[in-house]
């Protein structure tokens, strides 16, 4: 029983001491605390720190990451440590840290610490947007070339937008396919299809004012079996030259089985059937079977041209001959009529004289 009373007394004393300590330390309270800042190099910035209560201890401003240093004690600033720093103290208890011109060394975590306050310090992060960078990492695909990732169709891939030096709450990320917004999350998951082949995916970081801070991009190389093949005329000669228009990746080999020919183009005589087959490591596909349209060989074209020329020359010659023939008899009749009239005039004149 005595032991129990002793233990109870020890526990009571511990609680009492703790309460007293809390009351004493709690005489100093935080009125304003610093908040995270996002600025550019050369901008000014101010961190707020204000306390209430009686104390003989003044707050300290320290940089905890990046350039580790103590820049002020109360209202006194060590200008050898930070020549652009000052303490703003418009009212009692305010110890606002002001940096007139931010430089790269100022980026990091800053702390306003007060020994007899609870908690003993308040922290904030200064982010320089000029130093913010974005990089995309990909799982589920292989980077065969810089910024180019390869995978098979129907593969699920995950893209992560990694921020460095951007600080908390300074930027938001957005995924784009061209101008199309895909997501505003930190990660993007998609199932690769043939239509993603060659797609450029962007991840961009923006400030709250929608100002672009940094961006990164990758190219998707999606491999798939041919699922479309179409005959196309490459040269409209006789015989015509046919090719095989194929949608596949990697580029497939093509053949023309009816002509027993392997290659990208083939000449096919008129009236002959033709189709193409395309295949790669993932599969193959064949086009429809067609029959070559009617065409004329060069010799046939020359023969027809000569024949047409002969017909035209014959028609023109006959037309000229007929015109000349029609004109000549008319001239003789006209001449005889004129001679008769003149003779009658002469006879009339002689009669009048007599």
mmCIF file of C-alpha atoms in Angstrom:
data_model
loop_
_atom_site.group_PDB
_atom_site.id
_atom_site.type_symbol
_atom_site.label_atom_id
_atom_site.label_comp_id
_atom_site.label_asym_id
_atom_site.label_seq_id
_atom_site.Cartn_x
_atom_site.Cartn_y
_atom_site.Cartn_z
ATOM 1 C CA UNK A 1 0.000 0.000 0.000
ATOM 2 C CA UNK A 2 2.865 2.325 0.804
ATOM 3 C CA UNK A 3 4.406 1.498 -2.563
ATOM 4 C CA UNK A 4 1.131 2.402 -4.262
ATOM 5 C CA UNK A 5 1.028 5.789 -2.539
ATOM 6 C CA UNK A 6 4.624 6.459 -3.630
ATOM 7 C CA UNK A 7 3.885 5.666 -7.250
ATOM 8 C CA UNK A 8 0.734 7.756 -7.172
ATOM 9 C CA UNK A 9 2.682 10.664 -5.713
ATOM 10 C CA UNK A 10 5.395 10.413 -8.408
ATOM 11 C CA UNK A 11 2.804 10.392 -11.192
ATOM 12 C CA UNK A 12 1.001 13.374 -9.678
ATOM 13 C CA UNK A 13 4.240 15.326 -9.437
ATOM 14 C CA UNK A 14 5.107 14.600 -13.090
ATOM 15 C CA UNK A 15 1.739 15.902 -14.244
ATOM 16 C CA UNK A 16 2.042 18.972 -12.021
ATOM 17 C CA UNK A 17 5.553 19.824 -13.277
ATOM 18 C CA UNK A 18 4.439 19.379 -16.875
ATOM 19 C CA UNK A 19 1.451 21.669 -16.342
ATOM 20 C CA UNK A 20 3.574 24.338 -14.746
ATOM 21 C CA UNK A 21 6.102 24.175 -17.592
ATOM 22 C CA UNK A 22 3.335 24.507 -20.146
ATOM 23 C CA UNK A 23 1.878 27.530 -18.389
ATOM 24 C CA UNK A 24 5.270 29.261 -18.184
ATOM 25 C CA UNK A 25 6.238 28.568 -21.797
ATOM 26 C CA UNK A 26 2.757 29.358 -23.003
ATOM 27 C CA UNK A 27 3.165 32.976 -21.936
ATOM 28 C CA UNK A 28 4.733 33.549 -25.395
ATOM 29 C CA UNK A 29 2.340 32.783 -28.254
ATOM 30 C CA UNK A 30 2.618 32.866 -32.028
ATOM 31 C CA UNK A 31 0.479 35.605 -33.550
ATOM 32 C CA UNK A 32 1.731 35.292 -37.143
ATOM 33 C CA UNK A 33 3.804 32.541 -38.682
ATOM 34 C CA UNK A 34 5.764 32.398 -41.961
ATOM 35 C CA UNK A 35 4.173 30.845 -45.053
ATOM 36 C CA UNK A 36 5.675 29.235 -48.147
ATOM 37 C CA UNK A 37 6.737 31.666 -50.864
ATOM 38 C CA UNK A 38 7.173 31.200 -54.612
ATOM 39 C CA UNK A 39 9.133 33.955 -56.356
ATOM 40 C CA UNK A 40 11.646 34.530 -59.123
ATOM 41 C CA UNK A 41 15.275 35.484 -58.741
ATOM 42 C CA UNK A 42 15.497 39.245 -58.227
ATOM 43 C CA UNK A 43 12.077 39.557 -56.595
ATOM 44 C CA UNK A 44 11.596 40.800 -53.003
ATOM 45 C CA UNK A 45 10.018 38.542 -50.389
ATOM 46 C CA UNK A 46 8.833 38.896 -46.787
ATOM 47 C CA UNK A 47 8.354 36.139 -44.197
ATOM 48 C CA UNK A 48 6.035 37.047 -41.317
ATOM 49 C CA UNK A 49 6.800 36.173 -37.709
ATOM 50 C CA UNK A 50 5.023 37.827 -34.760
ATOM 51 C CA UNK A 51 4.718 36.860 -31.093
ATOM 52 C CA UNK A 52 2.821 38.059 -28.030
ATOM 53 C CA UNK A 53 3.735 37.709 -24.365
ATOM 54 C CA UNK A 54 6.529 38.673 -22.003
ATOM 55 C CA UNK A 55 9.987 37.339 -22.730
ATOM 56 C CA UNK A 56 13.641 38.289 -22.541
ATOM 57 C CA UNK A 57 14.499 36.007 -25.467
ATOM 58 C CA UNK A 58 14.217 37.323 -29.013
ATOM 59 C CA UNK A 59 13.413 35.200 -32.080
ATOM 60 C CA UNK A 60 16.082 34.033 -34.459
ATOM 61 C CA UNK A 61 15.787 33.765 -38.241
ATOM 62 C CA UNK A 62 17.695 30.837 -39.712
ATOM 63 C CA UNK A 63 18.022 29.242 -43.125
ATOM 64 C CA UNK A 64 17.931 25.486 -42.519
ATOM 65 C CA UNK A 65 18.491 24.079 -46.024
ATOM 66 C CA UNK A 66 20.495 25.255 -48.998
ATOM 67 C CA UNK A 67 22.756 27.915 -47.497
ATOM 68 C CA UNK A 68 22.596 27.032 -43.780
ATOM 69 C CA UNK A 69 22.983 30.222 -41.708
ATOM 70 C CA UNK A 70 21.608 32.412 -38.901
ATOM 71 C CA UNK A 71 20.809 35.840 -40.282
ATOM 72 C CA UNK A 72 19.209 37.666 -37.355
ATOM 73 C CA UNK A 73 18.836 37.758 -33.573
ATOM 74 C CA UNK A 74 15.837 39.845 -32.641
ATOM 75 C CA UNK A 75 16.066 43.036 -34.662
ATOM 76 C CA UNK A 76 19.775 42.668 -35.369
ATOM 77 C CA UNK A 77 20.746 41.321 -38.805
ATOM 78 C CA UNK A 78 24.191 39.983 -39.640
ATOM 79 C CA UNK A 79 24.753 41.750 -42.974
ATOM 80 C CA UNK A 80 27.925 39.748 -43.518
ATOM 81 C CA UNK A 81 25.721 36.676 -43.703
ATOM 82 C CA UNK A 82 22.842 38.220 -45.637
ATOM 83 C CA UNK A 83 23.410 41.673 -47.102
ATOM 84 C CA UNK A 84 19.901 41.853 -48.593
ATOM 85 C CA UNK A 85 18.105 40.895 -45.341
ATOM 86 C CA UNK A 86 16.370 43.180 -42.854
ATOM 87 C CA UNK A 87 13.841 42.857 -40.008
ATOM 88 C CA UNK A 88 10.573 44.782 -40.280
ATOM 89 C CA UNK A 89 9.202 45.765 -36.870
ATOM 90 C CA UNK A 90 6.281 48.129 -37.309
ATOM 91 C CA UNK A 91 4.543 46.995 -34.116
ATOM 92 C CA UNK A 92 5.746 45.307 -30.929
ATOM 93 C CA UNK A 93 6.310 41.587 -31.339
ATOM 94 C CA UNK A 94 6.752 41.680 -35.143
ATOM 95 C CA UNK A 95 9.932 40.207 -36.557
ATOM 96 C CA UNK A 96 9.242 40.074 -40.283
ATOM 97 C CA UNK A 97 12.218 38.898 -42.343
ATOM 98 C CA UNK A 98 12.473 40.896 -45.569
ATOM 99 C CA UNK A 99 14.815 39.961 -48.417
ATOM 100 C CA UNK A 100 15.007 42.879 -50.849
ATOM 101 C CA UNK A 101 16.508 40.963 -53.796
ATOM 102 C CA UNK A 102 16.219 37.191 -53.794
ATOM 103 C CA UNK A 103 19.096 35.174 -55.225
ATOM 104 C CA UNK A 104 19.728 31.471 -55.739
ATOM 105 C CA UNK A 105 21.389 31.082 -52.307
ATOM 106 C CA UNK A 106 18.150 32.108 -50.601
ATOM 107 C CA UNK A 107 16.164 29.093 -51.814
ATOM 108 C CA UNK A 108 15.314 26.565 -49.103
ATOM 109 C CA UNK A 109 13.638 26.257 -45.706
ATOM 110 C CA UNK A 110 13.575 29.258 -43.379
ATOM 111 C CA UNK A 111 12.800 29.117 -39.642
ATOM 112 C CA UNK A 112 11.648 31.703 -37.114
ATOM 113 C CA UNK A 113 12.508 30.174 -33.738
ATOM 114 C CA UNK A 114 11.488 31.304 -30.255
ATOM 115 C CA UNK A 115 12.809 29.184 -27.375
ATOM 116 C CA UNK A 116 10.027 29.896 -24.886
ATOM 117 C CA UNK A 117 7.107 29.499 -27.357
ATOM 118 C CA UNK A 118 5.177 26.348 -28.199
ATOM 119 C CA UNK A 119 6.188 25.075 -30.668
ATOM 120 C CA UNK A 120 9.686 26.439 -30.502
ATOM 121 C CA UNK A 121 9.891 27.335 -34.208
ATOM 122 C CA UNK A 122 7.814 27.930 -37.336
ATOM 123 C CA UNK A 123 9.113 27.051 -40.810
ATOM 124 C CA UNK A 124 8.409 28.034 -44.398
ATOM 125 C CA UNK A 125 9.935 27.164 -47.787
ATOM 126 C CA UNK A 126 11.226 29.755 -50.238
ATOM 127 C CA UNK A 127 10.984 28.455 -53.819
ATOM 128 C CA UNK A 128 12.678 30.127 -56.761
ATOM 129 C CA UNK A 129 10.567 29.385 -59.813
ATOM 130 C CA UNK A 130 13.594 30.013 -62.034
ATOM 131 C CA UNK A 131 15.162 26.854 -60.571
ATOM 132 C CA UNK A 132 12.021 24.721 -60.960
ATOM 133 C CA UNK A 133 12.343 21.829 -63.407
ATOM 134 C CA UNK A 134 10.082 19.048 -64.681
ATOM 135 C CA UNK A 135 11.045 15.559 -65.843
ATOM 136 C CA UNK A 136 8.870 12.672 -67.041
ATOM 137 C CA UNK A 137 9.581 9.089 -66.009
ATOM 138 C CA UNK A 138 7.855 6.107 -67.625
ATOM 139 C CA UNK A 139 7.147 2.576 -66.439
ATOM 140 C CA UNK A 140 5.875 -0.116 -68.800
ATOM 141 C CA UNK A 141 7.904 1.117 -71.797
ATOM 142 C CA UNK A 142 11.579 1.089 -72.808
ATOM 143 C CA UNK A 143 13.556 4.215 -73.623
ATOM 144 C CA UNK A 144 15.188 3.144 -76.892
ATOM 145 C CA UNK A 145 16.245 6.674 -77.763
ATOM 146 C CA UNK A 146 16.400 9.813 -75.605
ATOM 147 C CA UNK A 147 12.840 10.857 -74.730
ATOM 148 C CA UNK A 148 11.375 8.095 -76.956
ATOM 149 C CA UNK A 149 9.653 5.149 -75.240
ATOM 150 C CA UNK A 150 8.702 1.904 -76.988
ATOM 151 C CA UNK A 151 6.117 -0.708 -76.025
ATOM 152 C CA UNK A 152 3.630 -3.061 -77.678
ATOM 153 C CA UNK A 153 0.057 -2.100 -78.351
ATOM 154 C CA UNK A 154 -2.385 -2.837 -75.495
ATOM 155 C CA UNK A 155 0.389 -2.311 -72.914
ATOM 156 C CA UNK A 156 -0.500 -0.251 -69.832
ATOM 157 C CA UNK A 157 2.097 2.446 -69.200
ATOM 158 C CA UNK A 158 2.374 4.917 -66.338
ATOM 159 C CA UNK A 159 3.938 8.347 -66.682
ATOM 160 C CA UNK A 160 5.061 10.406 -63.681
ATOM 161 C CA UNK A 161 5.613 14.159 -63.712
ATOM 162 C CA UNK A 162 8.575 14.760 -61.404
ATOM 163 C CA UNK A 163 9.127 18.255 -59.997
ATOM 164 C CA UNK A 164 12.512 19.468 -58.764
ATOM 165 C CA UNK A 165 13.087 22.768 -57.015
ATOM 166 C CA UNK A 166 9.429 23.746 -57.402
ATOM 167 C CA UNK A 167 8.536 23.769 -53.694
ATOM 168 C CA UNK A 168 5.231 22.880 -52.035
ATOM 169 C CA UNK A 169 2.051 24.465 -53.407
ATOM 170 C CA UNK A 170 3.966 26.597 -55.911
ATOM 171 C CA UNK A 171 2.915 24.919 -59.136
ATOM 172 C CA UNK A 172 0.237 22.661 -60.582
ATOM 173 C CA UNK A 173 0.929 20.063 -63.244
ATOM 174 C CA UNK A 174 -1.049 19.357 -66.414
ATOM 175 C CA UNK A 175 -0.649 16.557 -68.974
ATOM 176 C CA UNK A 176 -1.158 17.371 -72.653
ATOM 177 C CA UNK A 177 -1.400 15.563 -75.972
ATOM 178 C CA UNK A 178 -0.828 18.544 -78.223
ATOM 179 C CA UNK A 179 -3.469 21.017 -77.047
ATOM 180 C CA UNK A 180 -5.683 18.293 -75.541
ATOM 181 C CA UNK A 181 -5.635 18.164 -71.736
ATOM 182 C CA UNK A 182 -5.200 14.564 -70.575
ATOM 183 C CA UNK A 183 -4.967 14.982 -66.802
ATOM 184 C CA UNK A 184 -4.063 17.385 -64.003
ATOM 185 C CA UNK A 185 -2.751 14.645 -61.690
ATOM 186 C CA UNK A 186 0.900 14.018 -60.914
ATOM 187 C CA UNK A 187 0.722 10.705 -62.785
ATOM 188 C CA UNK A 188 -0.893 9.625 -66.061
ATOM 189 C CA UNK A 189 -1.910 6.058 -66.874
ATOM 190 C CA UNK A 190 -2.906 4.988 -70.376
ATOM 191 C CA UNK A 191 -3.298 1.833 -72.441
ATOM 192 C CA UNK A 192 -1.193 2.078 -75.585
ATOM 193 C CA UNK A 193 -2.969 1.728 -78.936
ATOM 194 C CA UNK A 194 -1.707 2.017 -82.528
ATOM 195 C CA UNK A 195 -3.133 5.525 -82.630
ATOM 196 C CA UNK A 196 -0.765 6.584 -79.827
ATOM 197 C CA UNK A 197 2.209 5.848 -82.075
ATOM 198 C CA UNK A 198 4.242 9.006 -82.597
ATOM 199 C CA UNK A 199 2.235 10.917 -79.966
ATOM 200 C CA UNK A 200 4.111 13.619 -78.045
ATOM 201 C CA UNK A 201 3.049 13.750 -74.375
ATOM 202 C CA UNK A 202 3.804 16.907 -72.370
ATOM 203 C CA UNK A 203 3.818 17.569 -68.630
ATOM 204 C CA UNK A 204 3.828 21.281 -67.803
ATOM 205 C CA UNK A 205 4.075 23.088 -64.476
ATOM 206 C CA UNK A 206 2.094 26.307 -63.982
ATOM 207 C CA UNK A 207 1.827 28.821 -61.160
ATOM 208 C CA UNK A 208 -1.528 29.688 -59.654
ATOM 209 C CA UNK A 209 -1.692 32.586 -62.129
ATOM 210 C CA UNK A 210 -1.414 30.074 -64.983
ATOM 211 C CA UNK A 211 2.135 31.123 -65.855
ATOM 212 C CA UNK A 212 4.216 28.348 -67.399
ATOM 213 C CA UNK A 213 7.223 27.562 -65.203
ATOM 214 C CA UNK A 214 8.704 24.397 -66.718
ATOM 215 C CA UNK A 215 7.793 21.571 -69.085
ATOM 216 C CA UNK A 216 9.022 18.206 -70.340
ATOM 217 C CA UNK A 217 7.895 15.889 -73.137
ATOM 218 C CA UNK A 218 8.322 12.349 -74.434
ATOM 219 C CA UNK A 219 7.444 10.526 -77.671
ATOM 220 C CA UNK A 220 5.561 7.223 -77.699
ATOM 221 C CA UNK A 221 6.663 4.527 -80.140
ATOM 222 C CA UNK A 222 3.903 1.898 -80.150
ATOM 223 C CA UNK A 223 4.572 -1.346 -82.018
ATOM 224 C CA UNK A 224 1.677 -3.312 -83.547
ATOM 225 C CA UNK A 225 0.798 -5.835 -86.262
ATOM 226 C CA UNK A 226 -0.577 -4.634 -89.641
ATOM 227 C CA UNK A 227 -4.345 -4.266 -89.549
ATOM 228 C CA UNK A 228 -4.807 -2.284 -92.744
ATOM 229 C CA UNK A 229 -3.424 -2.902 -96.248
ATOM 230 C CA UNK A 230 -4.621 -1.265 -99.455
ATOM 231 C CA UNK A 231 -3.458 -1.412 -103.064
ATOM 232 C CA UNK A 232 -2.511 1.966 -104.492
ATOM 233 C CA UNK A 233 -1.358 2.943 -107.994
ATOM 234 C CA UNK A 234 2.127 4.387 -107.770
ATOM 235 C CA UNK A 235 2.535 5.055 -111.515
ATOM 236 C CA UNK A 236 -0.359 5.138 -113.986
ATOM 237 C CA UNK A 237 1.607 3.544 -116.832
ATOM 238 C CA UNK A 238 0.842 0.448 -118.824
ATOM 239 C CA UNK A 239 1.340 -1.874 -117.172
ATOM 240 C CA UNK A 240 0.526 0.157 -114.033
ATOM 241 C CA UNK A 241 2.784 0.101 -110.960
ATOM 242 C CA UNK A 242 1.042 -0.963 -107.753
ATOM 243 C CA UNK A 243 2.157 -0.406 -104.181
ATOM 244 C CA UNK A 244 0.844 -1.543 -100.807
ATOM 245 C CA UNK A 245 -0.319 1.138 -98.358
ATOM 246 C CA UNK A 246 0.042 -0.394 -94.867
ATOM 247 C CA UNK A 247 -0.605 0.773 -91.278
ATOM 248 C CA UNK A 248 1.881 -1.052 -89.017
ATOM 249 C CA UNK A 249 4.878 -0.530 -86.732
ATOM 250 C CA UNK A 250 7.631 -1.519 -87.210
ATOM 251 C CA UNK A 251 7.412 -1.051 -90.977
ATOM 252 C CA UNK A 252 6.374 -4.389 -92.490
ATOM 253 C CA UNK A 253 7.723 -6.344 -95.456
ATOM 254 C CA UNK A 254 5.307 -6.490 -98.407
ATOM 255 C CA UNK A 255 4.711 -9.055 -101.152
ATOM 256 C CA UNK A 256 2.394 -9.607 -104.117
ATOM 257 C CA UNK A 257 1.588 -13.338 -104.107
ATOM 258 C CA UNK A 258 -0.240 -13.413 -107.484
ATOM 259 C CA UNK A 259 2.860 -12.021 -109.152
ATOM 260 C CA UNK A 260 5.192 -14.076 -106.958
ATOM 261 C CA UNK A 261 7.026 -10.865 -106.093
ATOM 262 C CA UNK A 262 8.452 -9.580 -102.817
ATOM 263 C CA UNK A 263 8.923 -5.832 -102.578
ATOM 264 C CA UNK A 264 7.173 -2.513 -102.128
ATOM 265 C CA UNK A 265 6.011 -2.058 -105.763
ATOM 266 C CA UNK A 266 5.145 -4.302 -108.699
ATOM 267 C CA UNK A 267 4.037 -3.921 -112.345
ATOM 268 C CA UNK A 268 0.870 -5.829 -113.171
ATOM 269 C CA UNK A 269 -0.342 -6.465 -116.723
ATOM 270 C CA UNK A 270 -3.895 -5.499 -117.671
ATOM 271 C CA UNK A 271 -6.569 -7.971 -116.869
ATOM 272 C CA UNK A 272 -4.439 -9.682 -114.214
ATOM 273 C CA UNK A 273 -5.551 -10.061 -110.556
ATOM 274 C CA UNK A 274 -3.387 -8.577 -107.830
ATOM 275 C CA UNK A 275 -3.365 -8.185 -104.021
ATOM 276 C CA UNK A 276 -0.669 -7.401 -101.461
ATOM 277 C CA UNK A 277 0.304 -8.934 -98.136
ATOM 278 C CA UNK A 278 2.119 -7.040 -95.354
ATOM 279 C CA UNK A 279 3.671 -8.521 -92.238
ATOM 280 C CA UNK A 280 6.017 -7.802 -89.351
ATOM 281 C CA UNK A 281 7.060 -9.632 -86.188
ATOM 282 C CA UNK A 282 3.599 -9.201 -84.680
ATOM 283 C CA UNK A 283 1.420 -10.482 -87.542
ATOM 284 C CA UNK A 284 0.293 -9.974 -91.167
ATOM 285 C CA UNK A 285 -2.608 -8.587 -93.183
ATOM 286 C CA UNK A 286 -3.718 -8.890 -96.844
ATOM 287 C CA UNK A 287 -5.500 -6.389 -99.066
ATOM 288 C CA UNK A 288 -8.513 -7.096 -101.257
ATOM 289 C CA UNK A 289 -7.980 -8.871 -104.586
ATOM 290 C CA UNK A 290 -8.493 -6.578 -107.602
ATOM 291 C CA UNK A 291 -8.150 -6.885 -111.406
ATOM 292 C CA UNK A 292 -5.944 -4.407 -113.229
ATOM 293 C CA UNK A 293 -7.930 -1.839 -115.183
ATOM 294 C CA UNK A 294 -7.734 -1.433 -119.008
ATOM 295 C CA UNK A 295 -4.705 0.436 -120.271
ATOM 296 C CA UNK A 296 -2.808 1.060 -123.535
ATOM 297 C CA UNK A 297 0.832 0.246 -124.125
ATOM 298 C CA UNK A 298 3.105 2.851 -125.695
ATOM 299 C CA UNK A 299 3.057 1.196 -129.156
ATOM 300 C CA UNK A 300 -0.702 1.075 -129.100
ATOM 301 C CA UNK A 301 -0.893 4.716 -128.142
ATOM 302 C CA UNK A 302 1.436 5.636 -131.048
ATOM 303 C CA UNK A 303 -0.592 3.587 -133.528
ATOM 304 C CA UNK A 304 -3.855 5.177 -132.467
ATOM 305 C CA UNK A 305 -2.264 8.600 -132.640
ATOM 306 C CA UNK A 306 -0.982 8.032 -136.199
ATOM 307 C CA UNK A 307 -4.376 6.742 -137.315
ATOM 308 C CA UNK A 308 -6.176 9.734 -135.891
ATOM 309 C CA UNK A 309 -3.680 12.071 -137.588
ATOM 310 C CA UNK A 310 -4.266 10.415 -140.985
ATOM 311 C CA UNK A 311 -8.014 10.758 -140.632
ATOM 312 C CA UNK A 312 -7.711 14.423 -139.704
ATOM 313 C CA UNK A 313 -5.386 15.157 -142.654
ATOM 314 C CA UNK A 314 -7.722 13.360 -145.079
ATOM 315 C CA UNK A 315 -10.761 15.291 -143.899
ATOM 316 C CA UNK A 316 -8.939 18.607 -144.158
ATOM 317 C CA UNK A 317 -7.662 17.818 -147.676
ATOM 318 C CA UNK A 318 -11.118 16.878 -148.924
ATOM 319 C CA UNK A 319 -12.582 20.047 -147.454
ATOM 320 C CA UNK A 320 -10.022 22.261 -149.250
ATOM 321 C CA UNK A 321 -10.477 20.456 -152.552
ATOM 322 C CA UNK A 322 -14.242 20.759 -152.396
ATOM 323 C CA UNK A 323 -14.062 24.490 -151.678
ATOM 324 C CA UNK A 324 -11.780 25.093 -154.651
ATOM 325 C CA UNK A 325 -13.899 22.986 -156.976
ATOM 326 C CA UNK A 326 -17.049 24.881 -155.975
ATOM 327 C CA UNK A 327 -15.436 28.259 -156.640
ATOM 328 C CA UNK A 328 -14.074 27.630 -160.228
ATOM 329 C CA UNK A 329 -17.421 26.973 -162.195
ATOM 330 C CA UNK A 330 -18.954 30.065 -160.657
ATOM 331 C CA UNK A 331 -16.112 32.183 -162.026
ATOM 332 C CA UNK A 332 -16.711 30.959 -165.630
ATOM 333 C CA UNK A 333 -20.457 31.696 -165.549
ATOM 334 C CA UNK A 334 -19.867 35.140 -164.083
ATOM 335 C CA UNK A 335 -17.316 35.932 -166.809
ATOM 336 C CA UNK A 336 -19.718 34.847 -169.628
ATOM 337 C CA UNK A 337 -22.549 36.936 -168.212
ATOM 338 C CA UNK A 338 -20.335 39.998 -168.109
ATOM 339 C CA UNK A 339 -19.240 39.523 -171.784
ATOM 340 C CA UNK A 340 -22.880 39.234 -172.991
ATOM 341 C CA UNK A 341 -23.905 42.403 -171.268
ATOM 342 C CA UNK A 342 -21.050 44.343 -172.839
ATOM 343 C CA UNK A 343 -21.974 43.016 -176.316
ATOM 344 C CA UNK A 344 -25.581 44.109 -175.934
ATOM 345 C CA UNK A 345 -24.484 47.597 -174.909
ATOM 346 C CA UNK A 346 -22.345 47.919 -178.064
ATOM 347 C CA UNK A 347 -25.197 46.845 -180.333
ATOM 348 C CA UNK A 348 -27.532 49.366 -178.723
ATOM 349 C CA UNK A 349 -25.048 52.142 -179.318
ATOM 350 C CA UNK A 350 -24.682 51.276 -183.043
ATOM 351 C CA UNK A 351 -28.472 51.239 -183.539
ATOM 352 C CA UNK A 352 -28.849 54.699 -182.039
ATOM 353 C CA UNK A 353 -26.147 56.100 -184.350
ATOM 354 C CA UNK A 354 -27.870 54.690 -187.454
#
